[in-house]
Coordinates of C-alpha atoms in Angstrom, one line a residue:
X1 CA 153.7 -116.2 128.4
X2 CA 152.6 -112.6 128.9
X3 CA 153.3 -112.8 132.6
X4 CA 156.8 -114.1 132.0
X5 CA 157.5 -111.2 129.5
X6 CA 156.2 -108.6 131.9
X7 CA 158.3 -110.1 134.7
X8 CA 161.4 -109.9 132.5
X9 CA 160.7 -106.3 131.6
X10 CA 160.4 -105.3 135.2
X11 CA 163.8 -106.8 136.0
X12 CA 165.4 -104.9 133.1
X13 CA 163.8 -101.6 134.3
X14 CA 165.2 -102.3 137.8
X15 CA 168.7 -102.9 136.3
X16 CA 168.8 -99.8 134.1
X17 CA 169.9 -97.3 136.8
X18 CA 172.7 -99.6 137.9
X19 CA 173.9 -100.0 134.3
X20 CA 173.8 -96.3 133.8
X21 CA 175.8 -95.7 136.9
X22 CA 178.4 -98.2 135.8
X23 CA 178.6 -96.7 132.3
X24 CA 179.1 -93.2 133.7
X25 CA 181.7 -94.4 136.1
X26 CA 183.7 -96.1 133.3
X27 CA 183.5 -93.0 131.1
X28 CA 184.6 -90.7 133.9
X29 CA 187.5 -93.0 134.8
X30 CA 188.6 -93.1 131.2
X31 CA 188.5 -89.3 130.8
X32 CA 190.4 -88.9 134.1
X33 CA 193.0 -91.3 133.0
X34 CA 193.5 -89.7 129.6
X35 CA 193.6 -86.2 131.3
X36 CA 196.3 -87.3 133.8
X37 CA 198.3 -88.9 130.9
X38 CA 198.0 -85.7 128.9
X39 CA 199.1 -83.5 131.8
X40 CA 202.1 -85.8 132.4
X41 CA 203.0 -85.6 128.7
X42 CA 202.7 -81.8 128.7
X43 CA 204.9 -81.6 131.8
X44 CA 207.5 -83.9 130.3
X45 CA 207.4 -81.9 127.0
X46 CA 207.9 -78.7 129.0
X47 CA 210.9 -80.2 130.8
X48 CA 212.3 -81.4 127.6
X49 CA 211.9 -78.0 125.9
X50 CA 213.5 -76.4 129.0
X51 CA 216.4 -78.8 128.8
X52 CA 216.8 -78.2 125.0
X53 CA 216.7 -74.4 125.6
X54 CA 219.4 -74.7 128.3
X55 CA 221.5 -76.9 126.1
X56 CA 221.1 -74.4 123.3
X57 CA 222.1 -71.5 125.5
X58 CA 225.1 -73.4 126.8
X59 CA 226.2 -74.2 123.2
X60 CA 225.8 -70.6 122.2
X61 CA 227.7 -69.3 125.1
X62 CA 230.5 -71.9 124.5
X63 CA 230.6 -70.9 120.8
X64 CA 230.8 -67.2 121.6
X65 CA 233.6 -67.9 124.0
X66 CA 235.5 -69.9 121.5
X67 CA 235.0 -67.3 118.8
X68 CA 236.4 -64.6 121.2
X69 CA 239.4 -66.7 121.9
X70 CA 240.0 -67.4 118.2
X71 CA 239.6 -63.6 117.4
X72 CA 242.1 -62.8 120.1
X73 CA 244.6 -65.4 118.8
X74 CA 244.2 -64.2 115.2
X75 CA 244.6 -60.6 116.2
X76 CA 247.7 -61.4 118.2
X77 CA 249.1 -63.5 115.3
X78 CA 248.2 -60.6 112.9
X79 CA 250.0 -58.1 115.2
X80 CA 253.0 -60.3 115.4
X81 CA 253.1 -60.7 111.6
X82 CA 252.6 -57.0 111.1
X83 CA 255.3 -56.1 113.6
X84 CA 257.7 -58.5 111.8
X85 CA 256.9 -57.2 108.3
X86 CA 260.0 -55.5 106.8
X87 CA 258.2 -52.5 105.5
X88 CA 256.2 -51.5 108.6
X89 CA 256.3 -47.8 108.9
X90 CA 258.3 -47.6 105.7
X91 CA 261.5 -48.4 107.5
X92 CA 263.4 -51.3 106.0
X93 CA 266.2 -52.9 108.1
X94 CA 269.7 -52.3 106.9
X95 CA 268.4 -49.6 104.6
X96 CA 271.4 -47.3 104.6
X97 CA 272.3 -48.4 101.0
X98 CA 268.8 -47.8 99.6
X99 CA 268.7 -45.2 96.8
X100 CA 265.1 -44.3 97.5
X101 CA 262.2 -45.7 99.4
X102 CA 259.2 -44.4 97.4
X103 CA 256.1 -43.0 99.1
X104 CA 252.8 -42.0 97.6
X105 CA 253.8 -38.3 97.6
X106 CA 256.7 -39.2 95.3
X107 CA 254.4 -39.7 92.4
X108 CA 255.2 -37.3 89.6
X109 CA 252.4 -36.4 87.3
X110 CA 253.3 -37.1 83.7
X111 CA 251.4 -38.2 80.6
X112 CA 250.8 -41.9 80.8
X113 CA 248.9 -44.6 79.0
X114 CA 246.9 -46.6 81.5
X115 CA 245.2 -49.7 80.3
X116 CA 243.3 -52.7 81.7
X117 CA 245.6 -55.8 82.1
X118 CA 244.9 -59.4 83.0
X119 CA 244.2 -62.8 81.6
X120 CA 240.6 -63.8 80.9
X121 CA 239.0 -65.3 84.0
X122 CA 241.6 -63.7 86.3
X123 CA 241.4 -60.5 88.4
X124 CA 242.1 -57.6 86.1
X125 CA 243.7 -54.3 87.1
X126 CA 244.9 -51.0 85.5
X127 CA 248.5 -50.6 84.5
X128 CA 250.3 -47.4 83.4
X129 CA 252.7 -48.2 80.6
X130 CA 255.2 -46.3 78.4
X131 CA 254.5 -45.0 75.0
X132 CA 254.7 -47.8 72.4
X133 CA 257.7 -46.1 70.7
X134 CA 259.6 -46.1 74.0
X135 CA 258.8 -49.7 74.9
X136 CA 257.7 -51.7 71.9
X137 CA 257.7 -55.1 73.6
X138 CA 256.2 -54.9 77.1
X139 CA 254.2 -51.7 76.8
X140 CA 253.3 -52.5 73.1
X141 CA 251.9 -55.9 74.1
X142 CA 250.0 -54.5 77.0
X143 CA 248.5 -51.8 75.0
X144 CA 247.5 -54.2 72.2
X145 CA 246.7 -57.5 73.9
X146 CA 246.3 -56.3 77.6
X147 CA 248.8 -59.0 78.7
X148 CA 252.5 -59.7 78.6
X149 CA 254.0 -63.2 78.8
X150 CA 250.6 -64.9 79.2
X151 CA 252.2 -68.4 79.6
X152 CA 254.3 -67.2 82.6
X153 CA 251.4 -65.2 84.1
X154 CA 249.3 -68.4 84.1
X155 CA 252.1 -70.2 86.0
X156 CA 252.4 -67.2 88.4
X157 CA 248.7 -67.3 89.1
X158 CA 248.8 -71.0 89.8
X159 CA 251.6 -70.5 92.3
X160 CA 249.7 -67.7 94.0
X161 CA 246.7 -69.9 94.4
X162 CA 248.8 -72.7 95.8
X163 CA 250.5 -70.5 98.3
X164 CA 247.8 -68.0 99.5
X165 CA 249.9 -66.4 102.2
X166 CA 253.1 -65.9 100.1
X167 CA 254.7 -62.5 99.9
X168 CA 255.7 -61.5 96.4
X169 CA 259.0 -59.7 95.8
X170 CA 259.0 -58.3 92.3
X171 CA 262.8 -57.8 91.6
X172 CA 263.5 -55.8 88.5
X173 CA 259.9 -55.0 88.4
X174 CA 260.1 -52.6 85.4
X175 CA 256.4 -51.6 85.1
X176 CA 255.4 -54.0 87.9
X177 CA 253.0 -56.2 86.1
X178 CA 253.5 -59.3 88.3
X179 CA 253.5 -57.3 91.5
X180 CA 250.4 -55.5 90.5
X181 CA 248.7 -58.7 89.6
X182 CA 249.5 -60.1 93.1
X183 CA 248.5 -56.8 94.8
X184 CA 245.1 -56.9 92.9
X185 CA 244.6 -60.3 94.6
X186 CA 245.2 -58.8 98.0
X187 CA 248.8 -60.1 98.4
X188 CA 251.7 -58.4 100.1
X189 CA 254.2 -57.1 97.5
X190 CA 257.6 -55.5 97.5
X191 CA 258.5 -53.8 94.2
X192 CA 262.2 -53.4 93.5
X193 CA 263.1 -51.3 90.5
X194 CA 266.2 -49.2 89.8
X195 CA 264.7 -46.9 87.1
X196 CA 263.0 -43.8 88.5
X197 CA 260.9 -43.5 85.3
X198 CA 259.6 -47.1 85.8
X199 CA 259.0 -46.6 89.5
X200 CA 256.9 -43.5 88.8
X201 CA 254.7 -45.7 86.5
X202 CA 254.4 -48.3 89.3
X203 CA 253.2 -45.6 91.7
X204 CA 250.8 -44.3 89.1
X205 CA 249.4 -47.8 88.6
X206 CA 248.9 -48.2 92.3
X207 CA 247.0 -44.9 92.3
X208 CA 244.8 -46.0 89.3
X209 CA 243.9 -49.2 91.3
X210 CA 243.2 -47.3 94.5
X211 CA 246.2 -49.0 96.2
X212 CA 248.4 -46.0 97.2
X213 CA 246.9 -46.3 100.7
X214 CA 248.4 -49.7 101.1
X215 CA 251.9 -48.4 100.6
X216 CA 253.9 -48.9 103.8
X217 CA 251.2 -51.2 105.1
X218 CA 251.3 -54.3 102.8
X219 CA 252.9 -52.8 99.7
X220 CA 256.5 -51.4 99.4
X221 CA 258.1 -49.7 96.4
X222 CA 261.9 -49.6 96.5
X223 CA 263.9 -47.6 93.9
X224 CA 267.1 -49.6 94.0
X225 CA 269.1 -52.2 92.0
X226 CA 269.8 -55.6 93.4
X227 CA 273.5 -56.6 93.3
X228 CA 275.8 -59.2 94.8
X229 CA 277.6 -56.5 96.9
X230 CA 275.9 -54.0 99.1
X231 CA 276.8 -50.3 99.1
X232 CA 278.1 -50.1 95.6
X233 CA 277.1 -47.4 93.1
X234 CA 275.4 -48.6 89.9
X235 CA 274.4 -47.0 86.7
X236 CA 272.6 -48.0 83.5
X237 CA 275.5 -49.2 81.3
X238 CA 273.3 -50.6 78.6
X239 CA 270.0 -49.4 77.1
X240 CA 268.1 -50.2 74.0
X241 CA 266.1 -47.7 72.0
X242 CA 262.5 -48.6 71.8
X243 CA 262.9 -51.2 74.5
X244 CA 262.7 -49.9 78.0
X245 CA 263.1 -53.4 79.4
X246 CA 266.5 -53.8 77.6
X247 CA 268.5 -52.0 80.3
X248 CA 271.5 -53.4 82.1
X249 CA 273.1 -52.0 85.3
X250 CA 276.7 -52.1 86.3
X251 CA 279.5 -50.3 88.0
X252 CA 279.1 -46.5 88.5
X253 CA 279.8 -44.7 85.2
X254 CA 278.1 -42.6 82.6
X255 CA 275.1 -44.3 81.0
X256 CA 275.8 -45.4 77.4
X257 CA 273.4 -46.3 74.5
X258 CA 274.6 -49.2 72.4
X259 CA 271.5 -49.4 70.3

């Protein structure tokens, strides 16, 4: 039995070098295979990253080109709108019958009451008003409540929000509350008011709000009356004491006070 055991051990000793060589061969082959796979994956990843980078650069270049085209179109459109604006360069078409086209230099310094105006939650602005004893309704309400006709102002604001590119023409502006509200929201506004005293207050309000620089650009102040016939001479034929807004204009003639 001992001889058989010794014989078996001799066989195993002879087989060990062969087994060792086989094991090393398998390990090396496995490592080489994993190394080659890793290198292939790295190369594929690099190619994918390069492709992604190229696609990103192409997308960025295309975006930049489109943005340039859009900016050019917007600028061209803006230039066309600007050139078509009726008040560009403070020159209205068919303006021979204008009484006065008011400029920032026409502002006459006089004692004024300037107060903050606007509904709660809306853009507020400063407005120069008459003394309360001269204008008990509009100026009186603005001085006391900082708003006039709030129910109409709410509707006006809704309309402005609904039509964001609308130009506001404030005809018979008096102190210009509606036009000033629109101007404070960045809108284009034409104020039309026949009373020089009121027009001076509108100019003062524009100055208080830092908007005089916009006159002849996107704001216009016209001292004139609006009538059904162009070229006629009008005068204040009806005024009310303590109510600046209660003024009527008619055929040329001396102003009269019926209050």
